[in-house]
mmCIF file of C-alpha atoms in Angstrom:
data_model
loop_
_atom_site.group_PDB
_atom_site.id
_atom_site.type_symbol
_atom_site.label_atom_id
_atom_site.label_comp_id
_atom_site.label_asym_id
_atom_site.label_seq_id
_atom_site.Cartn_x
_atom_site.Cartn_y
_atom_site.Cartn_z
ATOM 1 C CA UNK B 90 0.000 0.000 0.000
ATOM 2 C CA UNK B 91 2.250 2.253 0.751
ATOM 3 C CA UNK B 92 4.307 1.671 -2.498
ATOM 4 C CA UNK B 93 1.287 3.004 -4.438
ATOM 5 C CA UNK B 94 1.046 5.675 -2.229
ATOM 6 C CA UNK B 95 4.182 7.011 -3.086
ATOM 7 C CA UNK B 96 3.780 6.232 -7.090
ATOM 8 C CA UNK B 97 0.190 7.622 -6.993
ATOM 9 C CA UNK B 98 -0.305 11.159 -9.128
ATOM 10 C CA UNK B 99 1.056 13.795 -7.894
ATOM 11 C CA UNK B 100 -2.198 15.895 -8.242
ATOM 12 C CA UNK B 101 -4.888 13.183 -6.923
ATOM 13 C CA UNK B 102 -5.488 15.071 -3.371
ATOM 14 C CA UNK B 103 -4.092 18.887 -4.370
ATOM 15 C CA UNK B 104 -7.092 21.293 -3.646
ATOM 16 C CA UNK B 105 -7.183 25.058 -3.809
ATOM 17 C CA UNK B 106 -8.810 27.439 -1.431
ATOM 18 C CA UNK B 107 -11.516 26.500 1.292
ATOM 19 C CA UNK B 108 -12.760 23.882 -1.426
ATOM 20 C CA UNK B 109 -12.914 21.822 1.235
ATOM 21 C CA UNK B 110 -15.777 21.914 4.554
ATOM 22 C CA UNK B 111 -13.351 19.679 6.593
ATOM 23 C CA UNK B 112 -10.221 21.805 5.973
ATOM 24 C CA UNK B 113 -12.505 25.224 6.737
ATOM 25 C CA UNK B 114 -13.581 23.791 9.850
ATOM 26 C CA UNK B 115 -10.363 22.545 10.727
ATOM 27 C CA UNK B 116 -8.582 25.852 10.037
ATOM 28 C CA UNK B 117 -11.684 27.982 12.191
ATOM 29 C CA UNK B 118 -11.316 25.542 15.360
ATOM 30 C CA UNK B 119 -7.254 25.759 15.498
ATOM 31 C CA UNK B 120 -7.257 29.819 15.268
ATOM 32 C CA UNK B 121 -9.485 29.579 18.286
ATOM 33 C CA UNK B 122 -7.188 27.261 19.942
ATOM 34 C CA UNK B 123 -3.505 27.770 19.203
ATOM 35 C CA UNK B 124 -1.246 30.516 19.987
ATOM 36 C CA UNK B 125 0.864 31.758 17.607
ATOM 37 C CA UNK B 126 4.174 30.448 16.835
ATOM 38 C CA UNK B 127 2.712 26.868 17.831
ATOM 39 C CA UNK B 128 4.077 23.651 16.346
ATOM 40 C CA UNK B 129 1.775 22.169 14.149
ATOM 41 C CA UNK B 130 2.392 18.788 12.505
ATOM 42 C CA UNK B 131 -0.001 17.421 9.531
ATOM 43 C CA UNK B 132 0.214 13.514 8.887
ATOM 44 C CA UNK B 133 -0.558 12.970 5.758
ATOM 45 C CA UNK B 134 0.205 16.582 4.357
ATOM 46 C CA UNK B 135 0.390 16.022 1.032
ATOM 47 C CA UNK B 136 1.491 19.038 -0.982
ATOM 48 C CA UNK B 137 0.475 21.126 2.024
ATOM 49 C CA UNK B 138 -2.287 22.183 1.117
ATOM 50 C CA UNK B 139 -4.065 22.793 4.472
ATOM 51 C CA UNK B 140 -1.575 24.210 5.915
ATOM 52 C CA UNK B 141 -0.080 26.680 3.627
ATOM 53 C CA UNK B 142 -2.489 29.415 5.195
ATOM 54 C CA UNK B 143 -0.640 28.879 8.637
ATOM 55 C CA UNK B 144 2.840 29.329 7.426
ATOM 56 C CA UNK B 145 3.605 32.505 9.376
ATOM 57 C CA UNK B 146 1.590 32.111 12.337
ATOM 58 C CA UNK B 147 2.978 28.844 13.277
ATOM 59 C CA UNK B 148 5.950 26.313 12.742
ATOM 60 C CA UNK B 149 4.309 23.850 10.203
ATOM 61 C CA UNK B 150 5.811 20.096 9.694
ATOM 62 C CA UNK B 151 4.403 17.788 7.832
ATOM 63 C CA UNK B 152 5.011 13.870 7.021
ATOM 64 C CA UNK B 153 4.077 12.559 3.904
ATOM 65 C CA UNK B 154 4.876 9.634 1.286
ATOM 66 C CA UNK B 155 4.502 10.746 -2.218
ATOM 67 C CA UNK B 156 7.718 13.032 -2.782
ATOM 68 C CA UNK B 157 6.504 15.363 -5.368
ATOM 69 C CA UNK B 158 3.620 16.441 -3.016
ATOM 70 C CA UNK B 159 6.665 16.269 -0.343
ATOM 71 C CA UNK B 160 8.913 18.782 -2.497
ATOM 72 C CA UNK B 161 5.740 21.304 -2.854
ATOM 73 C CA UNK B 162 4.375 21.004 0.691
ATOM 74 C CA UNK B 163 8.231 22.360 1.658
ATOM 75 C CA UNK B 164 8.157 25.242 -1.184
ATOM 76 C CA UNK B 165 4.931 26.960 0.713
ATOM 77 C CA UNK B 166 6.841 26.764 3.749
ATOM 78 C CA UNK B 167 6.184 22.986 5.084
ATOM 79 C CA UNK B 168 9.052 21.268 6.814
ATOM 80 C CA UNK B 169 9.207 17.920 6.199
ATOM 81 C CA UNK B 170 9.891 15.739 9.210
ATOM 82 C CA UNK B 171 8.930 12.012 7.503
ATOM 83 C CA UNK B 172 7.616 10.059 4.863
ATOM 84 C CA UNK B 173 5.658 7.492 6.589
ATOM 85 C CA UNK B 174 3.454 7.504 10.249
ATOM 86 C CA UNK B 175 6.009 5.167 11.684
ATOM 87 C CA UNK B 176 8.426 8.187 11.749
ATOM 88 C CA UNK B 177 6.277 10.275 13.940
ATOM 89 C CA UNK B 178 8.445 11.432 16.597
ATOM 90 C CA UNK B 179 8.875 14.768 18.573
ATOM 91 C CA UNK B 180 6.755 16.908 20.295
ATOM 92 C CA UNK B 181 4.034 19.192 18.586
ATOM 93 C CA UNK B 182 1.377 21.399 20.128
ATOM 94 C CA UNK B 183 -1.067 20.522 17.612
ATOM 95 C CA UNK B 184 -0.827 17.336 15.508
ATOM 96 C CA UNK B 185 -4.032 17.211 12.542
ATOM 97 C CA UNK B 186 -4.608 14.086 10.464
ATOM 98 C CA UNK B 187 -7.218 15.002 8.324
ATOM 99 C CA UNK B 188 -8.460 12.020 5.997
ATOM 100 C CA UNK B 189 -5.657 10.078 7.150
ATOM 101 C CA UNK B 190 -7.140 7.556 9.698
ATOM 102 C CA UNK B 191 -9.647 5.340 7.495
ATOM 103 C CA UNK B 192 -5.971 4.745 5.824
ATOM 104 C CA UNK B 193 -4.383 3.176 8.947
ATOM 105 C CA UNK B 194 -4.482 -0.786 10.106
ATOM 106 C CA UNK B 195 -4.672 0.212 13.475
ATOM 107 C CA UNK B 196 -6.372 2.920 14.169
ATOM 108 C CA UNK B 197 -6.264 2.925 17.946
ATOM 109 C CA UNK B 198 -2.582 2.333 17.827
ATOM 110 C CA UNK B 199 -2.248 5.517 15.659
ATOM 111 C CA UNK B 200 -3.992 7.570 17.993
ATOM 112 C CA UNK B 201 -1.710 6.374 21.058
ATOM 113 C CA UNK B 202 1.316 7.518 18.773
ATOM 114 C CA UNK B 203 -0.234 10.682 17.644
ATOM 115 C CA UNK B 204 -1.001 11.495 21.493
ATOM 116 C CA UNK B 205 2.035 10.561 22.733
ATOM 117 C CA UNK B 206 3.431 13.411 20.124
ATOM 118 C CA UNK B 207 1.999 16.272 21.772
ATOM 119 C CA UNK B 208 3.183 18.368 24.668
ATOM 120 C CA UNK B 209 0.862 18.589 27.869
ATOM 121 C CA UNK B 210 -2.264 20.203 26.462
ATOM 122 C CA UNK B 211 -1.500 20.141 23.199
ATOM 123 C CA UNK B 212 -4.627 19.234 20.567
ATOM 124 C CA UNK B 213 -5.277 16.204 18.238
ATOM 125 C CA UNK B 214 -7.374 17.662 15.376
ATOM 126 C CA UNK B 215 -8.810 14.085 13.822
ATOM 127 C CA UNK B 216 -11.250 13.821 10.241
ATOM 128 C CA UNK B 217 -12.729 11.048 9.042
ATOM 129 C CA UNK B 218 -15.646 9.306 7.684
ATOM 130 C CA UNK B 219 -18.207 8.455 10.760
ATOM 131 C CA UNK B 220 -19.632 4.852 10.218
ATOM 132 C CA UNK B 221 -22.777 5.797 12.679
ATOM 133 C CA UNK B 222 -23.983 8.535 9.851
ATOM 134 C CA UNK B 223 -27.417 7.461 8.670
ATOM 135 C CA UNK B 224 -26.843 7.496 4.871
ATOM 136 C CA UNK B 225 -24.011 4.825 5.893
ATOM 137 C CA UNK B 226 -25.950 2.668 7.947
ATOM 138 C CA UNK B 227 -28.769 2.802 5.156
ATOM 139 C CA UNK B 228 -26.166 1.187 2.710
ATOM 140 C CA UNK B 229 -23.915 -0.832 4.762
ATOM 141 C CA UNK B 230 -20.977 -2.464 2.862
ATOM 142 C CA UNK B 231 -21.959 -1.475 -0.697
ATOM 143 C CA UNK B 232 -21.860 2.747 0.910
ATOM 144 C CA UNK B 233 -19.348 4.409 -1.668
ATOM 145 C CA UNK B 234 -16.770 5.336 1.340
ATOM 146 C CA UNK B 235 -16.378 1.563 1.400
ATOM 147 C CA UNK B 236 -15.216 0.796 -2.021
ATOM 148 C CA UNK B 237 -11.927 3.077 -1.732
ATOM 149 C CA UNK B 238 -9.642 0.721 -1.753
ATOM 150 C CA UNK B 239 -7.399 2.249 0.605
ATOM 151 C CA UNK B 240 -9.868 2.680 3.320
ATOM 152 C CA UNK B 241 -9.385 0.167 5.916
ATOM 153 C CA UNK B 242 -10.436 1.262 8.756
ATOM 154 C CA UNK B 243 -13.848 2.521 9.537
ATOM 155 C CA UNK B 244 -14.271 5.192 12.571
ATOM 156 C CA UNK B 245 -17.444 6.472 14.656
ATOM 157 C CA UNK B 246 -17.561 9.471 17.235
ATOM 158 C CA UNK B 247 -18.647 6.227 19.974
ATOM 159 C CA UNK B 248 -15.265 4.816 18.792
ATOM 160 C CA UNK B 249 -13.615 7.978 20.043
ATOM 161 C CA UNK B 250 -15.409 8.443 23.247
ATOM 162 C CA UNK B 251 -14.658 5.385 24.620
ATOM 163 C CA UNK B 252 -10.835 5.663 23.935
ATOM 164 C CA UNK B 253 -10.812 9.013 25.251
ATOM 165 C CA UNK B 254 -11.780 8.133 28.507
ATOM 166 C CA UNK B 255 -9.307 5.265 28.645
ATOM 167 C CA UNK B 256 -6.564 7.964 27.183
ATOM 168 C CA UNK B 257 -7.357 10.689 29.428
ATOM 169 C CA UNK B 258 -7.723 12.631 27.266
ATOM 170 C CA UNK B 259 -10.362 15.770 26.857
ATOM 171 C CA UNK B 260 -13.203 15.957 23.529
ATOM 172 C CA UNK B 261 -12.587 20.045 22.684
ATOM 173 C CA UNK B 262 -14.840 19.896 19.621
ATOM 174 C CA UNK B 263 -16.999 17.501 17.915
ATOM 175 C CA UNK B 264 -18.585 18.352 14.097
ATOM 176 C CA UNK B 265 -20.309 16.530 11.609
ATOM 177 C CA UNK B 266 -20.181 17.590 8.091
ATOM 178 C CA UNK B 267 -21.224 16.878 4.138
ATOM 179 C CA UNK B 268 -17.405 16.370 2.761
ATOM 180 C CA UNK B 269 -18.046 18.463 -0.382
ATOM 181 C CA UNK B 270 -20.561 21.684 -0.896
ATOM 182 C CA UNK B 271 -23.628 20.412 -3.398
ATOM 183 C CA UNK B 272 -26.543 22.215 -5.237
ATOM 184 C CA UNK B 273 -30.063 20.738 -4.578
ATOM 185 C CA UNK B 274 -30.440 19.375 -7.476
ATOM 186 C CA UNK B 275 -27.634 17.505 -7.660
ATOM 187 C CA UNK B 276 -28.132 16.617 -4.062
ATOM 188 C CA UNK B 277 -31.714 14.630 -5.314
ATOM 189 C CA UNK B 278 -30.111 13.552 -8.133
ATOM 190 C CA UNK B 279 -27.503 11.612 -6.010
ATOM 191 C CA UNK B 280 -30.444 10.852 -3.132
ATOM 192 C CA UNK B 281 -32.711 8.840 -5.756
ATOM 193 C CA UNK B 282 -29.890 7.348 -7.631
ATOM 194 C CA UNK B 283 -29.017 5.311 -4.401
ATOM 195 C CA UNK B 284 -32.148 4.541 -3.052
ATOM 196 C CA UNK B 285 -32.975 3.230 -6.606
ATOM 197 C CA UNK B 286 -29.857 1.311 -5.685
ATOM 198 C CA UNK B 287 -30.275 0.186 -1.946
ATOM 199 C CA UNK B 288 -33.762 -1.252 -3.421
ATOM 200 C CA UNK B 289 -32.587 -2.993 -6.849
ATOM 201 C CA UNK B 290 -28.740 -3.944 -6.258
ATOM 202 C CA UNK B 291 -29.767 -7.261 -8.742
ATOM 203 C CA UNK B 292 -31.178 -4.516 -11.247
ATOM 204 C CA UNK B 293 -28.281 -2.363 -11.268
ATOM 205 C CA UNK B 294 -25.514 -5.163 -11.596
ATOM 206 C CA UNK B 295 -27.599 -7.122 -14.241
ATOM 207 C CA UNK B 296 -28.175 -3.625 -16.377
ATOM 208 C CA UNK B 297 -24.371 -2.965 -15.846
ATOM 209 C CA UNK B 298 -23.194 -6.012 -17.078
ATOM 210 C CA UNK B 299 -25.650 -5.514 -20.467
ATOM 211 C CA UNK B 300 -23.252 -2.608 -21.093
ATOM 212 C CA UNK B 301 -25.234 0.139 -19.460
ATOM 213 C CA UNK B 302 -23.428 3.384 -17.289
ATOM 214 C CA UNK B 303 -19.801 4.267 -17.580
ATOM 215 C CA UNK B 304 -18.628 1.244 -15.523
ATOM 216 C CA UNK B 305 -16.175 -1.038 -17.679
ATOM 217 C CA UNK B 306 -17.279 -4.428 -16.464
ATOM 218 C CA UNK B 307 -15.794 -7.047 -19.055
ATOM 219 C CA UNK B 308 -12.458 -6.129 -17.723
ATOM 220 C CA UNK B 309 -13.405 -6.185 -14.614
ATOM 221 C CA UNK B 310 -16.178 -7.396 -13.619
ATOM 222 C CA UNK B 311 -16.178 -6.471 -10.041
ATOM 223 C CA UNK B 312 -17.861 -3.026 -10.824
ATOM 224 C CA UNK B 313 -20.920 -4.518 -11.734
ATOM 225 C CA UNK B 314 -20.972 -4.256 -7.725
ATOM 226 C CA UNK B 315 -19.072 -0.293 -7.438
ATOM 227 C CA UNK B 316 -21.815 1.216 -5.300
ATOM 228 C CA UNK B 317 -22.891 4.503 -7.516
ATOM 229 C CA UNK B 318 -21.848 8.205 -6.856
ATOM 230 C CA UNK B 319 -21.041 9.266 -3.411
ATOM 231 C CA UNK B 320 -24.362 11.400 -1.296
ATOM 232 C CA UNK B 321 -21.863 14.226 -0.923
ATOM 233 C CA UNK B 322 -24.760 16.265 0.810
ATOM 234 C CA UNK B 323 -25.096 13.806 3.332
ATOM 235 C CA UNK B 324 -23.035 14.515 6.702
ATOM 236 C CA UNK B 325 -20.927 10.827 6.765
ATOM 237 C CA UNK B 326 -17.882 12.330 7.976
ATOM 238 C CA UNK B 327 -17.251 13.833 11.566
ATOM 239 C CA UNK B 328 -14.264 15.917 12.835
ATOM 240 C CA UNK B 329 -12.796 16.033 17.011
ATOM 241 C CA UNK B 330 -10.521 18.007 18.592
ATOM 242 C CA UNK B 331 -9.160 15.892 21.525
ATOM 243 C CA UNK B 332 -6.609 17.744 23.817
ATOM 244 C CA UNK B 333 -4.025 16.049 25.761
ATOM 245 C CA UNK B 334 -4.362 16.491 29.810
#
């Protein structure tokens, strides 16, 4: 996994502005909470995107895999401290791993690490898909978050309570959110095509493998099963700030 990680495109995760709802929130919650010249760290920084705004206010690091994104997260100002999560050492006042955790084997493992990272009272900002969502209990297995092959682990907010009280450790924040911003019509449009889903799964795979939809299933026929677009409206992903006691 981690070898296609680092041969992946260089421009699969680069986004510009406050495209994204996470990385707005993100930013909002860690002005409130972080003094200036604070040491940040981003796992999983890619081209340092997210944190290109801080540059100035605060001593940004960053780990990432993919060297390209590596080599432009340090041009905006991101110093690069490691490649992978098994070289997170130091100490940080804020550590952020945004979209990073669905990616990890062990989860709670990560989370000890990433903890065990930051200074006495320093903040863990974590973002991630939330498994108790309703749109993702509707679908169960076939939900489009699922079908990312690179997701591997599967996080709830009830997932993080319970560990923070066996941490010690103190929930700041908690936010749910939509991951991208989505007109109303397009926001039906998605709605019905997955219910139409949820109730015919045998309908859609049979017209798929006739040849129907953009899905090339003689070469490979397991996306007769590819669950269809994402509900991007739908508020499947959660965000929590825990801080370190």
């Amino acid at each position: 996994m981690d070898q296609l990680y680092s041969q992946g495109g260089s421009e699969v995760w680069s986004v510009g502005g406050d495209r994204r709802r996470d990385w707005r929130e993100a930013r909002h919650c860690l002005k409130r909470v972080l003094p200036v010249g604070a040491r940040v760290l981003d796992v999983g920084c890619f081209d340092g995107g997210f944190l290109e705004p801080f540059v100035g206010d605060y001593r940004c690091y960053g780990i990432e895999i993919h060297p390209r994104a590596r080599r432009r997260a340090e041009e905006k100002g991101v110093e690069i401290v490691g490649e992978e999560f098994s070289e997170l050492v130091g100490q940080f006042d804020c550590i952020t791993a945004i979209d990073v955790f669905e990616h990890v084997e062990f989860p709670g493992k990560f989370l000890r690490k990433c903890l065990a990272s930051l200074t006495c009272g320093g903040v863990l900002l974590v973002s991630t898909g939330n498994i108790d969502s309703f749109t993702f209990r509707l679908m169960g297995s076939r939900y489009w978050y699922c079908n990312i092959a690179e997701h591997i682990s599967f996080l709830s907010p009830r997932w993080v309570m319970q560990l923070s009280d066996d941490l010690g450790v103190q929930i700041e924040h908690m936010a749910f959110f939509a991951h991208d911003d989505v007109s109303i019509a397009r926001g039906i449009k998605y709605t019905v095509a997955n219910v139409v889903y949820w109730l015919f799964p045998s309908l859609i795979r049979r017209l798929r493998n006739m040849g129907l939809g953009a899905k090339d299933v003689r070469r490979f026929p397991a996306l007769a099963e590819h669950p269809l677009p994402w509900v991007s409206w739908s508020k499947d992903h959660f965000l929590v700030i825990l801080r370190k006691l």
